[in-house]
Structures are given as structure tokens and as C-alpha cells.
Short mmCIF file of C-alpha atoms in Angstrom, two decimals:
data_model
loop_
_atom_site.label_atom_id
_atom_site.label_comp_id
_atom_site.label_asym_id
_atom_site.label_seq_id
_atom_site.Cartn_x
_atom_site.Cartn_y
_atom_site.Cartn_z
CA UNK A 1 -79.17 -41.01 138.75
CA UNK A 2 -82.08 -43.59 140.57
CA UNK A 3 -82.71 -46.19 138.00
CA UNK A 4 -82.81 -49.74 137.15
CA UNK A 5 -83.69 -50.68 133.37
CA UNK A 6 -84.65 -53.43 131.96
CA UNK A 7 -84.00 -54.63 128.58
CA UNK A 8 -87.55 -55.95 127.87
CA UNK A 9 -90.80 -55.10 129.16
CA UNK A 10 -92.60 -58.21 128.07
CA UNK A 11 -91.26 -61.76 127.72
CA UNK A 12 -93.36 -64.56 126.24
CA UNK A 13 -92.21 -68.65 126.66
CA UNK A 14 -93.57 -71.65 125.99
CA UNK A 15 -94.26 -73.86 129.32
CA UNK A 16 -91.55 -75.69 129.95
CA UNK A 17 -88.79 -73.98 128.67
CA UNK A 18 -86.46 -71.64 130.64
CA UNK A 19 -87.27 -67.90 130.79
CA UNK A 20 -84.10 -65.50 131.01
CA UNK A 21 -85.12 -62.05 132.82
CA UNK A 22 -82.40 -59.27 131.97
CA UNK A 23 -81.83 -55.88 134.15
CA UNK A 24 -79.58 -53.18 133.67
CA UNK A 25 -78.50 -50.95 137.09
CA UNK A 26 -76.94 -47.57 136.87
CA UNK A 27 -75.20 -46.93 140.12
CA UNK A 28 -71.63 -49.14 140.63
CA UNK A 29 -71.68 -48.56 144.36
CA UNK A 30 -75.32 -50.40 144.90
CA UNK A 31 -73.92 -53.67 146.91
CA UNK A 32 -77.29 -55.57 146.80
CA UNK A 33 -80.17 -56.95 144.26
CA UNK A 34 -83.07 -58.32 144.76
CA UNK A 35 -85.76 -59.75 142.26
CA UNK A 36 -89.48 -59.79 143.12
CA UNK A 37 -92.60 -61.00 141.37
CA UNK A 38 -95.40 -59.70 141.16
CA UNK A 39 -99.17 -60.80 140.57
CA UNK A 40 -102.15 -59.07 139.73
CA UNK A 41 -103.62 -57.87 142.18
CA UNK A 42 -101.30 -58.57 144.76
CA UNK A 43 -97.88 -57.18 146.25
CA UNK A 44 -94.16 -57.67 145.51
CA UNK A 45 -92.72 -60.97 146.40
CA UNK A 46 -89.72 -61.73 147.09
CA UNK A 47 -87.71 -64.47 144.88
CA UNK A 48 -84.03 -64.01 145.55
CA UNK A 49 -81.69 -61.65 146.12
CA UNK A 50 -77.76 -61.42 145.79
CA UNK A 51 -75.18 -59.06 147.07
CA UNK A 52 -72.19 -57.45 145.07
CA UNK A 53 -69.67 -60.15 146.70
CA UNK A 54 -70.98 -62.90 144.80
CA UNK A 55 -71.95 -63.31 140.94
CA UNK A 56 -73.97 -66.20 141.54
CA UNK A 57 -77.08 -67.52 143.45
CA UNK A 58 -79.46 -70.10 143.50
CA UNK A 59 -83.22 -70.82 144.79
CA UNK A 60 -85.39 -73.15 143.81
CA UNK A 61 -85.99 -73.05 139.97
CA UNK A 62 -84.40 -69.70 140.26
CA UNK A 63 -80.70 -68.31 139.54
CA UNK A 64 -79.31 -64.70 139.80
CA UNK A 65 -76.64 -63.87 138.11
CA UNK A 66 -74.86 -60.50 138.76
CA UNK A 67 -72.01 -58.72 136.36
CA UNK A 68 -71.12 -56.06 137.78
CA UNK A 69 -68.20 -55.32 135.43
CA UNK A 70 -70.89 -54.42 133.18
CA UNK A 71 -73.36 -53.66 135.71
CA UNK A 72 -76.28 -56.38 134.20
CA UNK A 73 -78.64 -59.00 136.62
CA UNK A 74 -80.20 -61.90 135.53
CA UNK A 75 -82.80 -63.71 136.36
CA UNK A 76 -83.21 -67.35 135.29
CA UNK A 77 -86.53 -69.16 135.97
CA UNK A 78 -85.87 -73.05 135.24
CA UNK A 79 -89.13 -74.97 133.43
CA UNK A 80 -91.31 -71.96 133.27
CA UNK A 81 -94.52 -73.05 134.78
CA UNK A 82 -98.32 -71.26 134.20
CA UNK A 83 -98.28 -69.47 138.21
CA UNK A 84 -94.57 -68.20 136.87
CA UNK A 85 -97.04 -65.33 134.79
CA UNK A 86 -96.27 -61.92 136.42
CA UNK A 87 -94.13 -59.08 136.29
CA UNK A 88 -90.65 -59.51 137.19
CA UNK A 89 -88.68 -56.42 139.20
CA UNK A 90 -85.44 -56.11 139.49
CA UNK A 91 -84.04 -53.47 142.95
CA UNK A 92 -81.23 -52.40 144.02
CA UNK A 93 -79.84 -50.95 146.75
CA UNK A 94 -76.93 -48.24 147.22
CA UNK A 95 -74.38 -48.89 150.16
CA UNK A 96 -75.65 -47.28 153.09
CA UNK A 97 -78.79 -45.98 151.87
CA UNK A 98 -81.21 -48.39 152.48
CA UNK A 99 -83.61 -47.06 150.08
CA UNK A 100 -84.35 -50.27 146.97
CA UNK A 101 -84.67 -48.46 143.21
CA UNK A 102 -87.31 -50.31 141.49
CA UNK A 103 -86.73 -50.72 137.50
CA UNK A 104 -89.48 -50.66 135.58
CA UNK A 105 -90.77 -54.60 135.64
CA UNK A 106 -91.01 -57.68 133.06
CA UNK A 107 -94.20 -58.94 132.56
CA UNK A 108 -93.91 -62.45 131.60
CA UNK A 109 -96.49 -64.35 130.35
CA UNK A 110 -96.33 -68.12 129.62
CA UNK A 111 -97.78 -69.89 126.40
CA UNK A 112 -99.36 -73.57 126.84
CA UNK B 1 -97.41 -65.64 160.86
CA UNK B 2 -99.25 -62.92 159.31
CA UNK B 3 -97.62 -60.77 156.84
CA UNK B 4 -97.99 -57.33 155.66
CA UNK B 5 -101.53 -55.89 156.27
CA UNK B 6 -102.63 -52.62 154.13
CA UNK B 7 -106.39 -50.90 154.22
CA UNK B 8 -108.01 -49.50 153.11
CA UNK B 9 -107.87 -52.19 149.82
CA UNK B 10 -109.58 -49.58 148.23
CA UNK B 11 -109.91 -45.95 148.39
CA UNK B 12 -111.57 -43.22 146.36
CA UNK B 13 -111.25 -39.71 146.94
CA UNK B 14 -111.89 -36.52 145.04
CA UNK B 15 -109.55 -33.95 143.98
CA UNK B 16 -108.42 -31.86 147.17
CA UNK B 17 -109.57 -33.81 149.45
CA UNK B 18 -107.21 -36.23 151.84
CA UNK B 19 -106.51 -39.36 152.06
CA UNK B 20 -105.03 -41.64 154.77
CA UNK B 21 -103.91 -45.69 154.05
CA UNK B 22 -102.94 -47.55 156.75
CA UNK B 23 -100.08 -50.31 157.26
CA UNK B 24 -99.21 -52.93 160.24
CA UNK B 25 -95.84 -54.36 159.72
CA UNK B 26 -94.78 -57.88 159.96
CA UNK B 27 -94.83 -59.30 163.83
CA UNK B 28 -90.78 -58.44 165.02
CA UNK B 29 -90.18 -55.76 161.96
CA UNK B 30 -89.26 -51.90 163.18
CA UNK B 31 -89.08 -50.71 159.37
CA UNK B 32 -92.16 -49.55 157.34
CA UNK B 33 -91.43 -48.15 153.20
CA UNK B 34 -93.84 -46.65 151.66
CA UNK B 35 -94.07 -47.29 147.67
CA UNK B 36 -96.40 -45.54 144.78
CA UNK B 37 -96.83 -47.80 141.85
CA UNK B 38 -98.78 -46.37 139.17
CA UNK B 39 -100.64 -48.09 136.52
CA UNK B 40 -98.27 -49.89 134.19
CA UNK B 41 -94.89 -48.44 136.02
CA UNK B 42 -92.26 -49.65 138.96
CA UNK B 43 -92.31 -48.60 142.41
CA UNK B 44 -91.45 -45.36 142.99
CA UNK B 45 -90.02 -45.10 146.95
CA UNK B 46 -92.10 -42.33 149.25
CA UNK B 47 -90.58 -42.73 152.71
CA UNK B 48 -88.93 -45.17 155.19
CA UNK B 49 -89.81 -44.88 158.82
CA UNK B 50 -87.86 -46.45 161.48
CA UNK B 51 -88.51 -46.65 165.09
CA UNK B 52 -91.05 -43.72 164.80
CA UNK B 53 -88.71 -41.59 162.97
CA UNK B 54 -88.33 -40.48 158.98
CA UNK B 55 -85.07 -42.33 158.00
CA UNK B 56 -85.27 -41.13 154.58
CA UNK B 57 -87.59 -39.69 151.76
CA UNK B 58 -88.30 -40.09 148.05
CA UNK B 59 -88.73 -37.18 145.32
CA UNK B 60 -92.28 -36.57 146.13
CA UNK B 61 -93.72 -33.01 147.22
CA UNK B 62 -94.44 -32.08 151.12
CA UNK B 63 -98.22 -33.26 150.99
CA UNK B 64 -97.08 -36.71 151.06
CA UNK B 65 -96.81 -37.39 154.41
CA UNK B 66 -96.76 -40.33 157.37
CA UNK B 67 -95.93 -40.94 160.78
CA UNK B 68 -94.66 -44.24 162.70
CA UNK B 69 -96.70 -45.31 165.71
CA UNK B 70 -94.94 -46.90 168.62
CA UNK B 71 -96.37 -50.39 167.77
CA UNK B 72 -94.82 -49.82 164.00
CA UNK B 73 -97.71 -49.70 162.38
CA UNK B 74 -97.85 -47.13 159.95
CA UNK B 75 -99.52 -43.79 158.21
CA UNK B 76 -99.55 -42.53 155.10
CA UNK B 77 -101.21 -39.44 154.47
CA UNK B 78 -101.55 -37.30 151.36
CA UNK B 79 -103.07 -33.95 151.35
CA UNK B 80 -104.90 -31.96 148.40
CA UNK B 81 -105.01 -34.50 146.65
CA UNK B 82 -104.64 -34.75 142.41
CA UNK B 83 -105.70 -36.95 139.77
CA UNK B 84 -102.31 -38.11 139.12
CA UNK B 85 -101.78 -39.28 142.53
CA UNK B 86 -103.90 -42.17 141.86
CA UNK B 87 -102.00 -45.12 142.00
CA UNK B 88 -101.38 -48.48 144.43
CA UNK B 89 -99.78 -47.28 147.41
CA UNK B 90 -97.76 -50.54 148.68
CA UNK B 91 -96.03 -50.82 152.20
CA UNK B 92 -93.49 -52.82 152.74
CA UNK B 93 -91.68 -53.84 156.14
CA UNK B 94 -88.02 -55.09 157.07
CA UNK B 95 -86.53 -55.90 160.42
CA UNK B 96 -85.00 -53.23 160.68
CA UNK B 97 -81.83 -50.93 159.98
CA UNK B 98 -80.19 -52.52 157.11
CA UNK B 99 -81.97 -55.02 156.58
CA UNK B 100 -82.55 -54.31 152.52
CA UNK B 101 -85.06 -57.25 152.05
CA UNK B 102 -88.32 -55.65 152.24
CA UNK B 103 -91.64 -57.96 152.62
CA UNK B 104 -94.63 -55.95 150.53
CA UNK B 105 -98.36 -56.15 151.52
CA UNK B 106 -101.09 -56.29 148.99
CA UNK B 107 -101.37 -52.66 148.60
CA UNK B 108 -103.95 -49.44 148.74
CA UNK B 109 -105.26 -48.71 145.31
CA UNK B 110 -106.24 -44.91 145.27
CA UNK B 111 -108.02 -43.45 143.15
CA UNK B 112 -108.41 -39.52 142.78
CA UNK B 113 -111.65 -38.27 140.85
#
């Protein structure tokens, strides 16, 4: 069926240190990911995205990985910093049907 | 450039009554998504207009309803409406035919008395 887990709802780190975001997607033919963050108050935004040919990408402070032997996306925020506290979603999006499935979100919070 | 505009920011209705939110896409993009996020879940996709026609719809009954304009702005309109439909109603907007990266505005928050 439509979904996109994730392994934790909440995530707590200490500023600084390197937060690890974890999502589990259902459907082996989806052939693109994306991650977005979100704020209170405020809309999805988008943080970086990967497609099925690649297991690896990298943005600024920011790495996707993709396994999609076991069908698991990661994403790695590098010196977690205060503005870094939102929720996380992982999407993805089935070949052809250009329709993203939303999992259910992250929220991480950062500890001075 | 501007991004994603939504309104109302706020809307409050009462149960059976209808309500319409509003969206104007991102300068250049022919795509508008509609999304319901309810309090403490994910998005949960409603519909995807492109070039003023339905592309595709999510599991959501008949009353939820929209409409493309030729200038891409967008409509979303839901009829009798429920309690449970209160939620933020976000829009989102991509260039166009697949083009999966979607840019979200700030969102509708409805809320049904």
C-alpha cells in the first residue's frame, strides 16, 4: 500500500553532534526521495532529494543515503545546530505517478 | 522571487458549512498539490492539478474539491464540512509534469466547529 514509516518519531541530540534520521518505504518501484523539514508554523521545505540510481547524495551539512535492497533512507544532518529543530519527512514517489507519499515525520529537537 | 502564497492563513468554519482556501503557485510553475496535514500526522495528498486539469486524486470523499485557473493559481473547496476535516491544508507547486520536487507554501489551517 501508500506508506512511508519511520523508525522514530522523536529524536533528541546534543548541539553539535550528528543527528541520523531513519525512513522505511514500502513500494520497490518508487524511483525518487525527497526529505523536507518542517517548522512550526510554517510549510515543508525542501532539503535534498535522491533518485533510485544513486545510493548517495550530498548538500550542505546534509547526506541521503538510499538502500534500496532493503528499501531504508537516511538522513544525516552534520553538527546539529539549534534552527535544525523541526520535523523531518521523508516522500517518495512511485514511477510515473507523480503523486509524493508522506511518512509520518521526525521531530527532532536539539539539546544545548 | 516569491514563493508559494496560501490564504486564507486562517479559517474557521462550522460544521456543514463550506469552505474555500486559495493558492498562487510559484512564478513559471503549471503544477498545484493539494495536501491535508492534521495535527500531529504527515501529509496526506488531496489532488494535483495541471494545466487546469485533475491529473490525479487522493483517498478523500467527493466534497473535496478544486479547480485550476488559467493563471495556475488554485482552489480548494470542501463542502459540508466535519469536525475532522480540520486540519492545515498545504499547497504545494512544481514546474510541471514530472517534476516530483514540490515547493510547499505556509499553509491554510482550518478549523471546523
Amino acid at each position: 500500500g501508500e506508506s512511508v514509516g519511520l523508525h522514530l518519531p522523536t529524536l533528541s541530540v546534543q548541539e553539535g553532534d550528528n543527528s541520523i534520521i531513519n525512513c522505511a518505504y514500502s513500494n520497490s518501484a518508487s524511483d525518487y526521495f525527497i526529505w523536507y523539514k518542517q517548522e512550526s508554523g510554517k510549510g515543508p521545505q525542501f532539503i535534498i532529494d535522491i533518485r533510485s540510481n544513486m545510493d548517495k547524495r550530498q548538500g550542505q551539512r546534509v547526506t541521503v543515503l538510499l538502500n534500496k535492497t532493503v528499501k531504508h533512507l537516511s538522513l544525516q544532518i552534520a553538527a546539529t545546530q539549534p534552527g535544525d529543530s523541526a520535523v523531518y519527512f521523508c516522500a517518495e514517489n512511485l514511477q510515473g505517478a507523480q503523486k509524493l507519499v508522506f511518512g509520518q515525520g521526525t521531530r527532532l529537537t536539539i539539546n544545548p | 522571487e516569491a514563493g508559494v502564497t496560501q490564504s486564507p492563513t486562517h479559517l474557521i468554519k462550522t460544521r456543514g458549512q463550506q469552505a474555500t482556501l486559495r493558492c498562487s503557485p510559484i512564478s513559471g510553475h503549471t503544477s498545484v498539490y493539494w495536501y491535508q496535514q492534521a495535527l500531529g500526522l504527515g501529509l496526506q495528498f488531496l489532488l494535483w492539478y495541471d494545466e487546469g486539469e485533475e491529473r490525479n486524486r487522493g483517498n478523500f470523499p467527493p466534497r473535496f474539491s478544486g479547480r485550476q485557473f488559467p493563471n495556475y493559481s488554485s482552489e480548494l473547496n470542501v463542502n459540508a464540512l466535519e469536525l475532522e476535516d480540520s486540519a492545515l491544508y498545504l499547497c504545494a507547486s512544481s514546474p510541471g509534469l514530472y517534476n516530483e520536487k514540490l515547493f510547499f507554501g505556509s499553509g491554510t489551517q482550518l478549523s471546523v466547529l
